[in-house]
Short mmCIF file of C-alpha atoms and ligand atoms in Angstrom, two decimals:
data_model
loop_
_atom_site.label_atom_id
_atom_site.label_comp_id
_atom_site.label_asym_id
_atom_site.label_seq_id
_atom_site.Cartn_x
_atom_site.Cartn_y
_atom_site.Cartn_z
CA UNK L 1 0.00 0.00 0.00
CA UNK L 2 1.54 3.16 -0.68
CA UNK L 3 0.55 5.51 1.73
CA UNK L 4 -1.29 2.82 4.52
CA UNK L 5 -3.65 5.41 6.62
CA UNK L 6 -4.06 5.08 10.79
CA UNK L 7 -6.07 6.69 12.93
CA UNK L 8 -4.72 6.83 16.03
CA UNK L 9 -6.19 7.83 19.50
CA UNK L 10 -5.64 9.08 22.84
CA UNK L 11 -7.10 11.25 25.52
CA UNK L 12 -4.17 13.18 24.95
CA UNK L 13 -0.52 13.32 23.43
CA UNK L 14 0.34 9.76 24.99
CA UNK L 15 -0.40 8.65 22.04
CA UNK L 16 2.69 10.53 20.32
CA UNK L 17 4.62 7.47 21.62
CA UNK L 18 3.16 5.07 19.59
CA UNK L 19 2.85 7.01 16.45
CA UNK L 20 6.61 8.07 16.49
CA UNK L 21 7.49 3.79 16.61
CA UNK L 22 4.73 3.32 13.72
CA UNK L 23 5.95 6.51 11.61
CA UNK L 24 9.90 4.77 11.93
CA UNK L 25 8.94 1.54 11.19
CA UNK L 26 6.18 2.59 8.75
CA UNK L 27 7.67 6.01 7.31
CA UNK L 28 5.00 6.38 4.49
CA UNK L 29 2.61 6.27 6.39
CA UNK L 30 -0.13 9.15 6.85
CA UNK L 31 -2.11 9.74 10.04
CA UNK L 32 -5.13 11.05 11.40
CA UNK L 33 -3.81 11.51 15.43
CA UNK L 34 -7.19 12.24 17.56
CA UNK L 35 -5.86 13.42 21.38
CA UNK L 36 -9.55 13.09 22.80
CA UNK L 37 -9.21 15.88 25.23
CA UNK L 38 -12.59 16.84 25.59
CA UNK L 39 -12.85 13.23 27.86
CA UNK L 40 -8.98 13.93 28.93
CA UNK L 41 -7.98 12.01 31.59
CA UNK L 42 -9.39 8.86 30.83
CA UNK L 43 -7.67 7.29 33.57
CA UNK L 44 -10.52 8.84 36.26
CA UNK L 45 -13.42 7.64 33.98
CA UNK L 46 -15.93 4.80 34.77
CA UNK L 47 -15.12 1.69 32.34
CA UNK L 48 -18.53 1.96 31.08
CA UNK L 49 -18.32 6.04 30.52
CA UNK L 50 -15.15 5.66 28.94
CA UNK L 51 -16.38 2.24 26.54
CA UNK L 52 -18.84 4.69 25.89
CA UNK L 53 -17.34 7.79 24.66
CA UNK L 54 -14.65 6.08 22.07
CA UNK L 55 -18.06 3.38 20.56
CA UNK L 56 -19.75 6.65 19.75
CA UNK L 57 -16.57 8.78 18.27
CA UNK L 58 -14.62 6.11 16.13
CA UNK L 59 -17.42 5.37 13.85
CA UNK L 60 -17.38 9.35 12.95
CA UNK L 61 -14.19 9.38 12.96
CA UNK L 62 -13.68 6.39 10.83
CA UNK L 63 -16.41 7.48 8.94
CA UNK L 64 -14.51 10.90 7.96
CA UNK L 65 -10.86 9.48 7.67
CA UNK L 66 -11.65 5.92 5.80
CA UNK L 67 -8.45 4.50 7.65
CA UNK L 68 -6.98 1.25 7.16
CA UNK L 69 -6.03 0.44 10.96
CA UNK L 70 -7.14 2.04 14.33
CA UNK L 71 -4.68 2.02 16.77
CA UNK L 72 -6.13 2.54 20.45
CA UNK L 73 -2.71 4.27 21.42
CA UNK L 74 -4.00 3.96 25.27
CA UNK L 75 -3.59 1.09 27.70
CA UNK L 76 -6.65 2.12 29.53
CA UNK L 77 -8.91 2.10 26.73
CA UNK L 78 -7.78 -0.66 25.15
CA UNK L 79 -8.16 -3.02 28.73
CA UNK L 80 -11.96 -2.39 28.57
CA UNK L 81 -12.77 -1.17 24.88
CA UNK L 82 -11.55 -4.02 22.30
CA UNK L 83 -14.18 -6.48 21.71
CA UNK L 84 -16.90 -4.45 21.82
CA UNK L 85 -15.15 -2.17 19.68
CA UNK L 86 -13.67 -4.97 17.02
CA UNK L 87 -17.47 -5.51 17.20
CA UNK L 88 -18.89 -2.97 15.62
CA UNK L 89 -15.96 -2.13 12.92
CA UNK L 90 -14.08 -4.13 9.82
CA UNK L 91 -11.40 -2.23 10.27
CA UNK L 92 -8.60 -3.71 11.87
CA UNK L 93 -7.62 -2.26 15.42
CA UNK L 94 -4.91 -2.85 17.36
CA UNK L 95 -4.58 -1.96 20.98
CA UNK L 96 -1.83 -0.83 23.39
CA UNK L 97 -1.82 -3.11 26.55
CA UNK L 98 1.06 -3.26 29.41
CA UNK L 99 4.33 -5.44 28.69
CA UNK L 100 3.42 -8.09 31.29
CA UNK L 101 4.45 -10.95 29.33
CA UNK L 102 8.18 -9.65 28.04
CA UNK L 103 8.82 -8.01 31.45
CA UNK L 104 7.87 -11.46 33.32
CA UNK L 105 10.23 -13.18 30.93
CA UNK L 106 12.93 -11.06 31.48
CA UNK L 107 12.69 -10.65 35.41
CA UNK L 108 15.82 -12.33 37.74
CA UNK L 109 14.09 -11.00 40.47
CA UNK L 110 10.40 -12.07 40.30
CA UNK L 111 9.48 -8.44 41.13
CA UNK L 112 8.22 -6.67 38.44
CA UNK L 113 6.59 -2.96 38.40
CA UNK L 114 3.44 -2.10 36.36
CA UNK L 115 3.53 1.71 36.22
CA UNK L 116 0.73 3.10 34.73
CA UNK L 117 -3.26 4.71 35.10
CA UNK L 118 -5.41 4.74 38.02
CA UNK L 119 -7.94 2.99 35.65
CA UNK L 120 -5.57 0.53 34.55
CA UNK L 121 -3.88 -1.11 37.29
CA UNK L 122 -7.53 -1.74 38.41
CA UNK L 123 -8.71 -3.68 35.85
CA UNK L 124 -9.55 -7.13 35.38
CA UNK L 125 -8.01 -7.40 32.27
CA UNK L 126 -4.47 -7.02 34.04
CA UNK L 127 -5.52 -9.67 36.38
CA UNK L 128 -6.06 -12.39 33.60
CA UNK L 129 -2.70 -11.09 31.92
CA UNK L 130 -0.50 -11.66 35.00
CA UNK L 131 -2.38 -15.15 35.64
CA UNK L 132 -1.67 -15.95 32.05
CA UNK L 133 1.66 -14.51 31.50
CA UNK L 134 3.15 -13.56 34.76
CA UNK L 135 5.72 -16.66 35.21
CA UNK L 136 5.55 -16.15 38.85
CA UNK L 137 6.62 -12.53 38.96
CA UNK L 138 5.03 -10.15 41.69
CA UNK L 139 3.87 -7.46 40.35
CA UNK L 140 3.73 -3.93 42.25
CA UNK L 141 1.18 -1.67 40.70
CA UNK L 142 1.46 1.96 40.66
CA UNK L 143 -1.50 4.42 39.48
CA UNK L 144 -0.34 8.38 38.50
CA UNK L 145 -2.29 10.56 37.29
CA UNK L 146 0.07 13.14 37.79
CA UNK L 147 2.87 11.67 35.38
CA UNK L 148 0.16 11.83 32.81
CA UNK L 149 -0.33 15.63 33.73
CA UNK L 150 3.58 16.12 33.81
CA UNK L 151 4.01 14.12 30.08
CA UNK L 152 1.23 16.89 28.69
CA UNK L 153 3.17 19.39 30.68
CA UNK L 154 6.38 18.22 28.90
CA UNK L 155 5.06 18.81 25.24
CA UNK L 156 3.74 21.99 26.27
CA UNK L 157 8.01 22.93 27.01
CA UNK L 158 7.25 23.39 30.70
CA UNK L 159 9.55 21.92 33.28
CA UNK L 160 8.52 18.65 34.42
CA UNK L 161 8.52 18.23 37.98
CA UNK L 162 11.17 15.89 38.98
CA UNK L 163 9.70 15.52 42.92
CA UNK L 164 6.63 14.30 41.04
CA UNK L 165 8.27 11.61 39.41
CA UNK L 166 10.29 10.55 42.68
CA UNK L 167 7.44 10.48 44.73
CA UNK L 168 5.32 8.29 42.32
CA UNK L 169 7.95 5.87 42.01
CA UNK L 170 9.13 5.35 45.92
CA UNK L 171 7.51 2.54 46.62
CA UNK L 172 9.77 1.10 43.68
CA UNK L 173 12.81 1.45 45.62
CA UNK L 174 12.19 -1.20 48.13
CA UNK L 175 10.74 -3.66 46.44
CA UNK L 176 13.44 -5.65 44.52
CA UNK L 177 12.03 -4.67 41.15
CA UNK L 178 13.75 -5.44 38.34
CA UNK L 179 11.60 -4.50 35.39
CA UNK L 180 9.60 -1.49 35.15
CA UNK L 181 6.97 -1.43 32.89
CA UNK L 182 5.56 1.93 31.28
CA UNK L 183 1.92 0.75 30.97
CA UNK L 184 0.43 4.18 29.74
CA UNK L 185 1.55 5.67 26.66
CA UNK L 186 2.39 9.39 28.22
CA UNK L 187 5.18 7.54 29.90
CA UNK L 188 7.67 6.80 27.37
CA UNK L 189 7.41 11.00 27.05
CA UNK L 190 8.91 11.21 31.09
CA UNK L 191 11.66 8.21 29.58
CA UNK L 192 14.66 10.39 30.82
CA UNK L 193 13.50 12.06 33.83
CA UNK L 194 11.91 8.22 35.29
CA UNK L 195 15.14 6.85 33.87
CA UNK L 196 17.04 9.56 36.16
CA UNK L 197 14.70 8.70 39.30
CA UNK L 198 14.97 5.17 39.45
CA UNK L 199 18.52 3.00 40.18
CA UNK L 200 20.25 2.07 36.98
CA UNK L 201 19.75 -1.53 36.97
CA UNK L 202 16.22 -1.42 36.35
CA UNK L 203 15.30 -2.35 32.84
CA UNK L 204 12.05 0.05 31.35
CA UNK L 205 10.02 -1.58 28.77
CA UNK L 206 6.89 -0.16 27.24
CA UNK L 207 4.62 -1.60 24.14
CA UNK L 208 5.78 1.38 21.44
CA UNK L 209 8.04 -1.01 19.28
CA UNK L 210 5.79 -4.42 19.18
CA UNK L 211 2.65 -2.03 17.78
CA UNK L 212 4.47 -0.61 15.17
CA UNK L 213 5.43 -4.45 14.06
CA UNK L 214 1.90 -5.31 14.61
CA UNK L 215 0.67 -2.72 12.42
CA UNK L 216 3.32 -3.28 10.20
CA UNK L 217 2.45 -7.31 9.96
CA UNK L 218 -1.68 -6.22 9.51
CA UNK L 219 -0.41 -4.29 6.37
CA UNK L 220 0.72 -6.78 4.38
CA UNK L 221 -2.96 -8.81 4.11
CA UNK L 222 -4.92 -5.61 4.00
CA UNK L 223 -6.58 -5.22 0.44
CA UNK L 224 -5.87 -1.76 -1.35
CA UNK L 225 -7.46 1.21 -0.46
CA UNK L 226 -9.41 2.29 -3.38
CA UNK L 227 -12.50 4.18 -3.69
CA UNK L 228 -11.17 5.41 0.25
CA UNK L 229 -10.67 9.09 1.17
CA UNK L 230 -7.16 9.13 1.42
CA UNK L 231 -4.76 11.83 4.25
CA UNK L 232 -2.37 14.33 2.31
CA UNK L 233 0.08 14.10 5.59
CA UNK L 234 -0.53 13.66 9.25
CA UNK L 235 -3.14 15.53 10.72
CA UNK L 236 -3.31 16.39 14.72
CA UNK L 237 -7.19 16.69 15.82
CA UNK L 238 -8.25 17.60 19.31
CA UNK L 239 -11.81 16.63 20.36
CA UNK L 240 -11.96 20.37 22.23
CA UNK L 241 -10.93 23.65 21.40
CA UNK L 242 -9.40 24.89 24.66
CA UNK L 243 -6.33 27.41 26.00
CA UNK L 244 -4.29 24.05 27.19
CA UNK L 245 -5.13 22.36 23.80
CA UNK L 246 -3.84 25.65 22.15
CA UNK L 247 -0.62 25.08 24.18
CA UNK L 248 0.38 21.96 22.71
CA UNK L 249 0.57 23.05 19.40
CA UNK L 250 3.79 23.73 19.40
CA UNK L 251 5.04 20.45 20.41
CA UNK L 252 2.98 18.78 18.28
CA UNK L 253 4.26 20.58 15.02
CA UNK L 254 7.44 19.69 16.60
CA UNK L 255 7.12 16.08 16.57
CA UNK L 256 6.15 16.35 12.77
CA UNK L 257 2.17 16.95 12.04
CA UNK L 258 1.40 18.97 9.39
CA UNK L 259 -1.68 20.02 10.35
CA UNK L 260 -3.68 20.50 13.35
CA UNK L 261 -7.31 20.46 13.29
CA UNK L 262 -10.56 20.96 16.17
CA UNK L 263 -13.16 18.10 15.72
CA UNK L 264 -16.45 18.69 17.09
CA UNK L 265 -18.10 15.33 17.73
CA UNK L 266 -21.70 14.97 17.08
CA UNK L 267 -22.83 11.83 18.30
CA UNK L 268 -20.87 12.52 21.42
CA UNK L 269 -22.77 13.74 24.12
CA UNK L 270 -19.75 13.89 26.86
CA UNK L 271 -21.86 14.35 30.24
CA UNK L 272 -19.61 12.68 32.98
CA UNK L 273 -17.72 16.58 34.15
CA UNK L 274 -14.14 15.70 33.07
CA UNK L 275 -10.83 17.90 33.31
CA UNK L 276 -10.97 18.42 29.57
CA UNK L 277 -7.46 19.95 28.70
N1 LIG K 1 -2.24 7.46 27.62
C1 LIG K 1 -3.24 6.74 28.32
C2 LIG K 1 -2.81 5.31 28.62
O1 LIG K 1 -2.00 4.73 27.93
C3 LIG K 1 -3.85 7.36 29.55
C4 LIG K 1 -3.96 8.82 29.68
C5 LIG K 1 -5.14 9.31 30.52
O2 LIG K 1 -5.32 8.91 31.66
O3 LIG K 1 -5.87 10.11 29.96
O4 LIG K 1 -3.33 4.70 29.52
#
């Protein structure tokens, strides 16, 4: 395919993570990057709120971009929103979930760390991946919201708070972990300064690299694209027009979108109060 079109999604530039692996495995590709902050942070949102919001805006979404894979570029959407999702669309989607399985492979020390939303250290489906995959690992779960918040903060070219990042991760320190696992995709954004906060022997793995081979493997059985509306480039939409939205602009053109775009979603009737960015 020449120019294979995503649509990727976030509540925000987490995202940015996965799309930079997919754009340098995949470099002709184009996307349409949707930072949903208009439900931003989707790690406080009921499952069933958050299922919600993304079954009602990928179909117009998909509908107005015609792409040939969705990436869910968000561990906690993609531990409750899959299957019902794969349900409704043909298009192929591919989700970002936690490394439990490499990190559990890789551990000396049986004590692995799952760093990563509120939401998703909370959910079930982690459960059933560390029964499945876990080799006998304990796993110490942290939630941060903040480190979300500081990655945002990051791309907007304000300091990131380093005592942030410390305090999230004490309870690392102690606990003989030898794997850390970035299980939200803002995280890979805060690489250096969690690198710089946590002792050296502690491997970091995130999901970034096996998406882009994912996507890259889903490409080579998809049927052509004709007849499809087709992206000129990569094109940045936000789900609301707001100051902090206006902020990231910046960044974003600095990470290589062409074009950055407000998208006013119809169908979506976003009640639950959130702390829209
Ligand atoms: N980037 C998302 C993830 O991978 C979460 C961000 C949020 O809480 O909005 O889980």
């Amino acid at each position: 395919m020449k120019n294979p079109n995503f649509l990727i999604i976030d509540s925000g530039v987490g995202g940015l993570s996965i799309w930079q692996e997919i754009q340098q495995l995949i470099p002709n590709s184009h996307t349409c990057y949707v930072a949903d902050n208009g439900a931003y942070p989707y790690g406080t949102l009921e499952e069933q709120v958050l299922v919600q919001r993304l079954l009602q805006l990928l179909p117009e979404l998909e509908r107005q971009y015609q792409p040939d894979i969705i990436v869910i570029a968000c561990n906690t959407a993609s531990t409750v929103v899959l299957d019902p999702l794969r349900a409704q669309t043909n298009t192929p989607v591919i989700g970002v979930v936690p490394a439990i399985k490499p990190a559990a492979a890789c551990s000396q020390s049986k004590q692995v760390t799952l760093l990563a939303t509120p939401g998703t250290i909370q959910r079930r489906y982690i459960d059933r991946l560390i029964e499945d995959f876990g080799n006998g690992c304990r796993f110490l779960r942290i939630g941060s919201n903040q480190l979300v918040h500081e990655a945002e903060q990051k791309i907007r070219g304000k300091p990131v708070n380093r005592a942030i990042i410390h305090e999230v991760l004490a309870p690392l320190q102690d606990s003989h972990t030898d794997v850390l696992i970035l299980g939200c995709t803002h995280f890979p954004i805060l690489l250096q300064e969690i690198r710089a906060a946590i002792p050296a022997h502690i491997r970091i793995l995130d999901s970034g690299a096996a998406i882009a081979r994912r996507a890259q493997q889903l490409l080579i059985d998809l049927p052509p694209a004709e007849g499809k509306t087709r992206l000129p480039g990569n094109l940045f939409l936000f789900t609301a027009e707001t100051e902090q939205a206006h902020l990231l602009e910046a960044g974003i053109k600095h990470f290589g979108f062409d074009k950055i775009r407000f998208f006013a979603p119809n169908a979506t009737q976003f009640e639950q109060k959130s702390g829209a960015t």
